[in-house]
PDB file of C-alpha atoms in Angstrom:
ATOM      1  CA  MET A   1       2.805 -26.548 -56.440  1.00 39.00           C
ATOM      2  CA  ALA A   2       0.488 -28.868 -54.364  1.00 41.00           C
ATOM      3  CA  ARG A   3      -2.581 -27.311 -56.026  1.00 47.00           C
ATOM      4  CA  ARG A   4      -1.123 -27.666 -59.509  1.00 47.00           C
ATOM      5  CA  GLU A   5      -0.209 -31.305 -58.828  1.00 48.00           C
ATOM      6  CA  THR A   6      -3.753 -31.984 -57.616  1.00 59.00           C
ATOM      7  CA  ALA A   7      -5.184 -30.471 -60.819  1.00 70.00           C
ATOM      8  CA  LEU A   8      -2.840 -32.697 -62.931  1.00 72.00           C
ATOM      9  CA  GLN A   9      -3.852 -35.749 -60.978  1.00 71.00           C
ATOM     10  CA  ALA A  10      -7.552 -34.961 -61.403  1.00 77.00           C
ATOM     11  CA  ALA A  11      -7.037 -34.469 -65.132  1.00 81.00           C
ATOM     12  CA  GLN A  12      -5.062 -37.769 -65.378  1.00 79.00           C
ATOM     13  CA  GLY A  13      -7.784 -39.630 -63.535  1.00 77.00           C
ATOM     14  CA  ARG A  14     -10.425 -38.334 -65.810  1.00 82.00           C
ATOM     15  CA  LEU A  15      -8.483 -39.186 -68.899  1.00 85.00           C
ATOM     16  CA  MET A  16      -7.745 -42.630 -67.675  1.00 80.00           C
ATOM     17  CA  GLU A  17     -11.453 -43.183 -67.034  1.00 78.00           C
ATOM     18  CA  LEU A  18     -12.216 -41.926 -70.492  1.00 82.00           C
ATOM     19  CA  ILE A  19      -9.581 -44.350 -71.957  1.00 81.00           C
ATOM     20  CA  GLY A  20     -10.975 -47.283 -69.873  1.00 74.00           C
ATOM     21  CA  THR A  21     -14.635 -46.763 -70.922  1.00 78.00           C
ATOM     22  CA  GLN A  22     -14.561 -45.455 -74.375  1.00 85.00           C
ATOM     23  CA  PHE A  23     -11.358 -46.723 -76.057  1.00 82.00           C
ATOM     24  CA  GLN A  24      -9.713 -50.081 -76.762  1.00 82.00           C
ATOM     25  CA  PRO A  25      -5.987 -50.864 -77.117  1.00 81.00           C
ATOM     26  CA  GLY A  26      -4.824 -49.608 -80.486  1.00 86.00           C
ATOM     27  CA  ASP A  27      -7.522 -46.910 -80.664  1.00 89.00           C
ATOM     28  CA  LYS A  28      -6.395 -43.310 -81.589  1.00 92.00           C
ATOM     29  CA  LEU A  29      -7.293 -40.628 -79.021  1.00 92.00           C
ATOM     30  CA  PRO A  30      -8.855 -37.319 -79.905  1.00 92.00           C
ATOM     31  CA  ASN A  31      -6.356 -34.534 -80.552  1.00 92.00           C
ATOM     32  CA  GLU A  32      -5.182 -32.185 -77.766  1.00 90.00           C
ATOM     33  CA  ARG A  33      -7.748 -29.538 -78.503  1.00 91.00           C
ATOM     34  CA  GLU A  34     -10.671 -32.096 -78.329  1.00 92.00           C
ATOM     35  CA  LEU A  35      -9.328 -33.661 -75.210  1.00 91.00           C
ATOM     36  CA  ALA A  36      -8.948 -30.160 -73.501  1.00 90.00           C
ATOM     37  CA  ASP A  37     -12.637 -29.638 -74.220  1.00 91.00           C
ATOM     38  CA  LEU A  38     -13.766 -33.066 -73.001  1.00 89.00           C
ATOM     39  CA  LEU A  39     -11.683 -32.725 -69.768  1.00 88.00           C
ATOM     40  CA  GLU A  40     -12.356 -29.075 -69.290  1.00 88.00           C
ATOM     41  CA  VAL A  41      -8.628 -28.227 -68.942  1.00 89.00           C
ATOM     42  CA  SER A  42      -6.102 -26.296 -70.935  1.00 89.00           C
ATOM     43  CA  ARG A  43      -4.245 -27.865 -73.840  1.00 88.00           C
ATOM     44  CA  ALA A  44      -0.951 -27.469 -71.845  1.00 88.00           C
ATOM     45  CA  THR A  45      -2.505 -29.610 -69.051  1.00 87.00           C
ATOM     46  CA  VAL A  46      -3.560 -32.243 -71.663  1.00 89.00           C
ATOM     47  CA  ARG A  47      -0.123 -32.215 -73.168  1.00 88.00           C
ATOM     48  CA  GLU A  48       1.535 -32.752 -69.770  1.00 85.00           C
ATOM     49  CA  VAL A  49      -0.889 -35.510 -68.758  1.00 85.00           C
ATOM     50  CA  LEU A  50      -0.332 -37.338 -72.096  1.00 87.00           C
ATOM     51  CA  GLY A  51       3.475 -37.056 -71.630  1.00 82.00           C
ATOM     52  CA  GLN A  52       3.044 -38.677 -68.144  1.00 77.00           C
ATOM     53  CA  LEU A  53       0.851 -41.506 -69.505  1.00 80.00           C
ATOM     54  CA  ALA A  54       3.281 -42.065 -72.284  1.00 79.00           C
ATOM     55  CA  GLY A  55       6.096 -42.436 -69.827  1.00 72.00           C
ATOM     56  CA  GLU A  56       3.938 -44.983 -67.926  1.00 67.00           C
ATOM     57  CA  GLY A  57       3.234 -46.975 -71.048  1.00 73.00           C
ATOM     58  CA  VAL A  58      -0.580 -46.253 -71.008  1.00 79.00           C
ATOM     59  CA  VAL A  59      -0.367 -44.556 -74.500  1.00 84.00           C
ATOM     60  CA  LYS A  60       2.017 -44.258 -77.352  1.00 85.00           C
ATOM     61  CA  ARG A  61       2.634 -40.860 -79.012  1.00 82.00           C
ATOM     62  CA  THR A  62       3.738 -40.726 -82.531  1.00 81.00           C
ATOM     63  CA  TRP A  63       4.755 -37.348 -83.937  1.00 77.00           C
ATOM     64  CA  GLY A  64       2.485 -36.136 -86.697  1.00 76.00           C
ATOM     65  CA  ILE A  65       0.212 -39.117 -86.398  1.00 85.00           C
ATOM     66  CA  GLY A  66      -1.358 -39.063 -82.945  1.00 87.00           C
ATOM     67  CA  THR A  67      -1.732 -40.748 -79.628  1.00 90.00           C
ATOM     68  CA  PHE A  68      -2.769 -44.355 -79.250  1.00 90.00           C
ATOM     69  CA  VAL A  69      -3.897 -46.549 -76.425  1.00 87.00           C
ATOM     70  CA  ASN A  70      -1.471 -49.303 -75.536  1.00 80.00           C
ATOM     71  CA  GLU A  71      -2.086 -52.845 -74.569  1.00 71.00           C
ATOM     72  CA  PRO A  72      -2.494 -53.073 -70.711  1.00 60.00           C
ATOM     73  CA  GLU A  73      -0.350 -56.295 -70.269  1.00 52.00           C
ATOM     74  CA  GLY A  74       2.866 -55.630 -68.435  1.00 50.00           C
ATOM     75  CA  ARG A  75       1.861 -52.176 -67.094  1.00 58.00           C
ATOM     76  CA  VAL A  76       2.157 -51.245 -63.451  1.00 67.00           C
ATOM     77  CA  VAL A  77       0.215 -48.601 -61.767  1.00 69.00           C
ATOM     78  CA  PRO A  78       2.119 -45.372 -61.084  1.00 64.00           C
ATOM     79  CA  VAL A  79       1.592 -43.842 -57.555  1.00 66.00           C
ATOM     80  CA  SER A  80       2.932 -40.502 -56.530  1.00 61.00           C
ATOM     81  CA  VAL A  81       4.587 -40.197 -53.121  1.00 59.00           C
ATOM     82  CA  GLY A  82       5.463 -36.523 -53.476  1.00 55.00           C
ATOM     83  CA  ASP A  83       2.455 -35.170 -51.655  1.00 56.00           C
ATOM     84  CA  VAL A  84       0.405 -35.940 -48.475  1.00 58.00           C
ATOM     85  CA  THR A  85      -2.477 -37.633 -49.996  1.00 65.00           C
ATOM     86  CA  ALA A  86      -4.501 -40.830 -49.270  1.00 76.00           C
ATOM     87  CA  LEU A  87      -3.158 -43.897 -50.995  1.00 81.00           C
ATOM     88  CA  ARG A  88      -6.658 -44.679 -51.997  1.00 83.00           C
ATOM     89  CA  ASP A  89      -6.940 -41.449 -53.885  1.00 79.00           C
ATOM     90  CA  ARG A  90      -3.511 -41.747 -55.563  1.00 78.00           C
ATOM     91  CA  ILE A  91      -4.463 -45.241 -56.974  1.00 81.00           C
ATOM     92  CA  THR A  92      -7.849 -43.879 -58.047  1.00 79.00           C
ATOM     93  CA  ALA A  93      -6.194 -40.849 -59.764  1.00 71.00           C
ATOM     94  CA  SER A  94      -4.145 -43.339 -61.989  1.00 72.00           C
ATOM     95  CA  GLY A  95      -7.403 -44.833 -63.245  1.00 73.00           C
ATOM     96  CA  HIS A  96      -7.325 -48.054 -61.251  1.00 81.00           C
ATOM     97  CA  ARG A  97      -9.483 -49.535 -58.500  1.00 85.00           C
ATOM     98  CA  PRO A  98      -8.164 -49.736 -54.994  1.00 89.00           C
ATOM     99  CA  ASP A  99      -9.738 -51.956 -52.201  1.00 92.00           C
ATOM    100  CA  LEU A 100      -8.985 -53.362 -48.813  1.00 94.00           C
ATOM    101  CA  GLN A 101      -8.529 -57.159 -48.887  1.00 94.00           C
ATOM    102  CA  ASP A 102      -7.846 -57.235 -45.090  1.00 95.00           C
ATOM    103  CA  ALA A 103      -7.768 -54.659 -42.269  1.00 96.00           C
ATOM    104  CA  THR A 104      -7.400 -54.980 -38.437  1.00 97.00           C
ATOM    105  CA  VAL A 105      -7.024 -52.653 -35.608  1.00 97.00           C
ATOM    106  CA  SER A 106      -5.515 -53.711 -32.319  1.00 97.00           C
ATOM    107  CA  ARG A 107      -3.832 -52.442 -29.138  1.00 97.00           C
ATOM    108  CA  VAL A 108      -0.260 -53.457 -28.728  1.00 97.00           C
ATOM    109  CA  ALA A 109       2.971 -52.623 -27.035  1.00 96.00           C
ATOM    110  CA  CYS A 110       4.837 -49.951 -28.937  1.00 94.00           C
ATOM    111  CA  PRO A 111       7.734 -51.426 -30.962  1.00 90.00           C
ATOM    112  CA  GLY A 112      11.204 -50.004 -30.123  1.00 87.00           C
ATOM    113  CA  ASP A 113      11.533 -48.331 -33.601  1.00 87.00           C
ATOM    114  CA  CYS A 114       8.532 -46.160 -33.180  1.00 91.00           C
ATOM    115  CA  ALA A 115       8.456 -45.341 -29.448  1.00 92.00           C
ATOM    116  CA  GLN A 116      11.044 -42.602 -29.696  1.00 90.00           C
ATOM    117  CA  VAL A 117       9.341 -41.082 -32.726  1.00 93.00           C
ATOM    118  CA  LEU A 118       6.025 -40.979 -30.956  1.00 94.00           C
ATOM    119  CA  GLY A 119       7.540 -39.652 -27.745  1.00 91.00           C
ATOM    120  CA  LEU A 120       6.473 -42.746 -25.832  1.00 93.00           C
ATOM    121  CA  ALA A 121       8.256 -45.196 -23.452  1.00 92.00           C
ATOM    122  CA  ALA A 122       9.268 -48.417 -25.026  1.00 88.00           C
ATOM    123  CA  GLY A 123       6.451 -51.002 -24.595  1.00 92.00           C
ATOM    124  CA  ALA A 124       3.858 -48.275 -24.005  1.00 95.00           C
ATOM    125  CA  PRO A 125       0.463 -49.229 -25.441  1.00 97.00           C
ATOM    126  CA  VAL A 126      -0.406 -47.916 -28.941  1.00 97.00           C
ATOM    127  CA  TRP A 127      -2.875 -48.614 -31.756  1.00 98.00           C
ATOM    128  CA  ARG A 128      -1.703 -50.801 -34.569  1.00 98.00           C
ATOM    129  CA  ILE A 129      -3.539 -50.672 -37.932  1.00 97.00           C
ATOM    130  CA  ASP A 130      -2.751 -53.411 -40.438  1.00 97.00           C
ATOM    131  CA  ARG A 131      -4.207 -52.810 -43.908  1.00 96.00           C
ATOM    132  CA  LEU A 132      -3.712 -54.864 -47.174  1.00 96.00           C
ATOM    133  CA  PHE A 133      -4.607 -52.849 -50.247  1.00 94.00           C
ATOM    134  CA  THR A 134      -5.299 -54.386 -53.604  1.00 93.00           C
ATOM    135  CA  VAL A 135      -5.180 -52.767 -56.945  1.00 90.00           C
ATOM    136  CA  ASP A 136      -7.708 -54.134 -59.357  1.00 86.00           C
ATOM    137  CA  GLY A 137      -8.091 -57.157 -57.253  1.00 89.00           C
ATOM    138  CA  VAL A 138      -4.273 -57.887 -56.878  1.00 91.00           C
ATOM    139  CA  PRO A 139      -2.565 -57.660 -53.495  1.00 93.00           C
ATOM    140  CA  ALA A 140      -0.239 -54.527 -53.823  1.00 93.00           C
ATOM    141  CA  VAL A 141       0.574 -52.742 -50.593  1.00 94.00           C
ATOM    142  CA  TRP A 142       0.730 -53.775 -46.981  1.00 96.00           C
ATOM    143  CA  LEU A 143       0.737 -51.009 -44.387  1.00 95.00           C
ATOM    144  CA  ARG A 144       1.311 -51.421 -40.707  1.00 96.00           C
ATOM    145  CA  ASP A 145       0.807 -48.070 -38.825  1.00 96.00           C
ATOM    146  CA  HIS A 146       1.250 -47.288 -35.097  1.00 97.00           C
ATOM    147  CA  LEU A 147      -0.636 -44.442 -33.429  1.00 96.00           C
ATOM    148  CA  PRO A 148      -0.616 -43.154 -29.833  1.00 96.00           C
ATOM    149  CA  LEU A 149      -3.721 -43.800 -27.816  1.00 96.00           C
ATOM    150  CA  SER A 150      -4.261 -39.996 -27.625  1.00 94.00           C
ATOM    151  CA  VAL A 151      -3.058 -36.896 -29.116  1.00 91.00           C
ATOM    152  CA  SER A 152      -3.170 -33.505 -27.258  1.00 86.00           C
ATOM    153  CA  GLY A 153      -5.570 -34.959 -24.790  1.00 89.00           C
ATOM    154  CA  ARG A 154      -7.927 -36.384 -27.397  1.00 92.00           C
ATOM    155  CA  ASP A 155      -8.461 -40.184 -27.306  1.00 95.00           C
ATOM    156  CA  LEU A 156      -8.162 -41.876 -30.619  1.00 96.00           C
ATOM    157  CA  ASP A 157     -10.367 -44.532 -31.818  1.00 97.00           C
ATOM    158  CA  PRO A 158      -9.104 -45.803 -35.285  1.00 96.00           C
ATOM    159  CA  SER A 159     -11.605 -48.698 -35.650  1.00 96.00           C
ATOM    160  CA  GLY A 160     -13.132 -46.919 -38.683  1.00 95.00           C
ATOM    161  CA  LEU A 161      -9.821 -47.560 -40.593  1.00 95.00           C
ATOM    162  CA  VAL A 162     -10.962 -51.088 -41.351  1.00 95.00           C
ATOM    163  CA  SER A 163     -13.008 -49.469 -44.166  1.00 94.00           C
ATOM    164  CA  ILE A 164     -11.429 -48.029 -47.341  1.00 91.00           C
ATOM    165  CA  ASP A 165     -13.844 -45.162 -47.052  1.00 89.00           C
ATOM    166  CA  LEU A 166     -11.700 -43.686 -44.238  1.00 91.00           C
ATOM    167  CA  ASP A 167      -8.067 -42.965 -44.819  1.00 90.00           C
ATOM    168  CA  LEU A 168      -5.463 -42.551 -42.049  1.00 91.00           C
ATOM    169  CA  PHE A 169      -4.763 -38.896 -42.871  1.00 88.00           C
ATOM    170  CA  GLU A 170      -8.459 -38.083 -42.868  1.00 88.00           C
ATOM    171  CA  PHE A 171      -9.032 -39.925 -39.607  1.00 92.00           C
ATOM    172  CA  LEU A 172      -6.160 -38.041 -37.827  1.00 91.00           C
ATOM    173  CA  ALA A 173      -7.419 -34.651 -39.140  1.00 89.00           C
ATOM    174  CA  GLY A 174     -10.888 -35.304 -37.750  1.00 90.00           C
ATOM    175  CA  ALA A 175      -9.815 -36.984 -34.469  1.00 91.00           C
ATOM    176  CA  THR A 176      -6.968 -34.686 -33.458  1.00 88.00           C
ATOM    177  CA  GLY A 177      -8.026 -31.402 -35.063  1.00 85.00           C
ATOM    178  CA  THR A 178      -4.516 -31.386 -36.651  1.00 82.00           C
ATOM    179  CA  ALA A 179      -3.922 -32.350 -40.360  1.00 83.00           C
ATOM    180  CA  VAL A 180      -0.831 -34.347 -41.340  1.00 85.00           C
ATOM    181  CA  ARG A 181       1.244 -31.575 -42.792  1.00 84.00           C
ATOM    182  CA  ARG A 182       4.419 -33.459 -43.617  1.00 85.00           C
ATOM    183  CA  ALA A 183       5.342 -37.066 -44.228  1.00 84.00           C
ATOM    184  CA  GLU A 184       8.899 -38.403 -44.209  1.00 88.00           C
ATOM    185  CA  ILE A 185       9.558 -41.629 -46.057  1.00 88.00           C
ATOM    186  CA  GLU A 186      12.697 -43.686 -46.118  1.00 91.00           C
ATOM    187  CA  PHE A 187      12.903 -46.500 -48.722  1.00 91.00           C
ATOM    188  CA  SER A 188      14.821 -49.689 -48.933  1.00 92.00           C
ATOM    189  CA  ALA A 189      14.836 -52.808 -51.114  1.00 92.00           C
ATOM    190  CA  VAL A 190      13.918 -56.117 -49.508  1.00 93.00           C
ATOM    191  CA  LEU A 191      13.258 -59.708 -50.383  1.00 94.00           C
ATOM    192  CA  ALA A 192       9.974 -61.378 -49.466  1.00 94.00           C
ATOM    193  CA  ASP A 193      10.132 -63.537 -46.314  1.00 95.00           C
ATOM    194  CA  GLU A 194       7.490 -65.974 -45.174  1.00 94.00           C
ATOM    195  CA  LEU A 195       5.256 -63.241 -43.681  1.00 94.00           C
ATOM    196  CA  LEU A 196       5.487 -61.027 -46.837  1.00 94.00           C
ATOM    197  CA  THR A 197       4.923 -64.077 -49.022  1.00 94.00           C
ATOM    198  CA  GLU A 198       1.685 -64.776 -47.099  1.00 93.00           C
ATOM    199  CA  ARG A 199       0.443 -61.155 -47.068  1.00 93.00           C
ATOM    200  CA  LEU A 200       1.298 -60.067 -50.636  1.00 94.00           C
ATOM    201  CA  GLY A 201       0.996 -63.371 -52.457  1.00 91.00           C
ATOM    202  CA  VAL A 202       4.415 -63.383 -53.944  1.00 91.00           C
ATOM    203  CA  PRO A 203       7.058 -66.230 -53.888  1.00 92.00           C
ATOM    204  CA  GLY A 204       9.840 -66.276 -51.305  1.00 92.00           C
ATOM    205  CA  GLY A 205      12.760 -64.034 -52.285  1.00 92.00           C
ATOM    206  CA  HIS A 206      10.568 -61.794 -54.438  1.00 91.00           C
ATOM    207  CA  PRO A 207      11.938 -58.192 -54.687  1.00 91.00           C
ATOM    208  CA  LEU A 208       9.840 -55.691 -52.865  1.00 93.00           C
ATOM    209  CA  ILE A 209      10.151 -51.998 -51.722  1.00 92.00           C
ATOM    210  CA  SER A 210       9.890 -51.388 -48.046  1.00 94.00           C
ATOM    211  CA  ALA A 211       9.450 -47.916 -46.536  1.00 91.00           C
ATOM    212  CA  THR A 212       9.189 -46.279 -43.092  1.00 93.00           C
ATOM    213  CA  GLN A 213       6.893 -43.360 -42.982  1.00 92.00           C
ATOM    214  CA  ILE A 214       6.377 -40.710 -40.201  1.00 93.00           C
ATOM    215  CA  GLY A 215       3.527 -38.291 -40.321  1.00 90.00           C
ATOM    216  CA  TYR A 216       3.818 -35.017 -38.645  1.00 90.00           C
ATOM    217  CA  GLY A 217       1.206 -32.365 -37.569  1.00 87.00           C
ATOM    218  CA  THR A 218       1.958 -28.989 -36.329  1.00 79.00           C
ATOM    219  CA  GLY A 219       5.705 -28.435 -35.652  1.00 76.00           C
ATOM    220  CA  ASP A 220       7.483 -31.623 -34.999  1.00 79.00           C
ATOM    221  CA  THR A 221       4.690 -33.549 -33.399  1.00 86.00           C
ATOM    222  CA  ALA A 222       4.658 -37.117 -34.839  1.00 92.00           C
ATOM    223  CA  LEU A 223       1.113 -38.353 -35.329  1.00 94.00           C
ATOM    224  CA  PHE A 224       1.950 -41.865 -36.556  1.00 95.00           C
ATOM    225  CA  HIS A 225       4.753 -44.191 -37.443  1.00 96.00           C
ATOM    226  CA  GLY A 226       4.379 -46.821 -40.118  1.00 94.00           C
ATOM    227  CA  HIS A 227       5.862 -49.373 -42.387  1.00 94.00           C
ATOM    228  CA  ILE A 228       4.887 -49.868 -46.052  1.00 93.00           C
ATOM    229  CA  THR A 229       5.745 -52.807 -48.244  1.00 95.00           C
ATOM    230  CA  VAL A 230       4.996 -52.433 -51.919  1.00 93.00           C
ATOM    231  CA  ARG A 231       4.911 -54.958 -54.802  1.00 92.00           C
ATOM    232  CA  THR A 232       6.700 -53.090 -57.594  1.00 87.00           C
ATOM    233  CA  ASP A 233       5.299 -55.459 -60.221  1.00 86.00           C
ATOM    234  CA  VAL A 234       1.867 -53.908 -59.388  1.00 87.00           C
ATOM    235  CA  LEU A 235       2.738 -50.357 -58.286  1.00 83.00           C
ATOM    236  CA  THR A 236       5.546 -48.018 -59.183  1.00 77.00           C
ATOM    237  CA  LEU A 237       6.351 -45.180 -56.780  1.00 71.00           C
ATOM    238  CA  ARG A 238       6.935 -41.862 -58.398  1.00 65.00           C
ATOM    239  CA  ILE A 239       8.560 -38.867 -56.555  1.00 58.00           C
ATOM    240  CA  VAL A 240       7.849 -35.440 -58.126  1.00 51.00           C
ATOM    241  CA  ARG A 241      10.167 -32.673 -57.065  1.00 46.00           C
ATOM    242  CA  GLY A 242      10.017 -29.021 -57.894  1.00 44.00           C
ATOM    243  CA  GLY A 243       9.345 -25.495 -56.711  1.00 40.00           C
TER     244      GLY A 243
END
């Protein structure tokens, strides 16, 4: 399932790039056979990708006539949270440009909500990584992650995470020798307070999605504990379930 999902994401990313560079709103796309040849995928894959893009408002499909590019105004960027993949790559796969507007790494006392998850005493020193992602230049996602200072005897140095070129999952795999094999995410709806207004550039009381994320390596060993706050007027979160 993960391999198939990755192939679909890749095909969608290539099609979004094609739409963004060679077509204008209102233009008719090539038929499925021609798109399959251009993208070097099957017609079934093209059909599924077009169905996804139609559901997201990127294109409009008219039976017997064809598929047309929609106006971009009012669209939000769909991001899948159904697999363990870098946020940067999920945004890119949707045909949009991710960037880091701000990123800091600091050493702090472990907050109470993550100490038990990480198997640490309350107040024990941990790494805190704050990152503010933009999508096409618009503040979209604020992530605050906490990591232990060491995993399985290996000291962690997450300073490289201030660059968008290094993702948290990639860093942990290289630094600990253990990939993040499972991530648990719990969502809730919140209203922007003073801090979120400053970070995400939204007015006070603006509706947002907040999530707590725990990443696990081998077995039940937690590698990080984090909080995610998302502007749903910029990003939509899509969960794909299946066997």
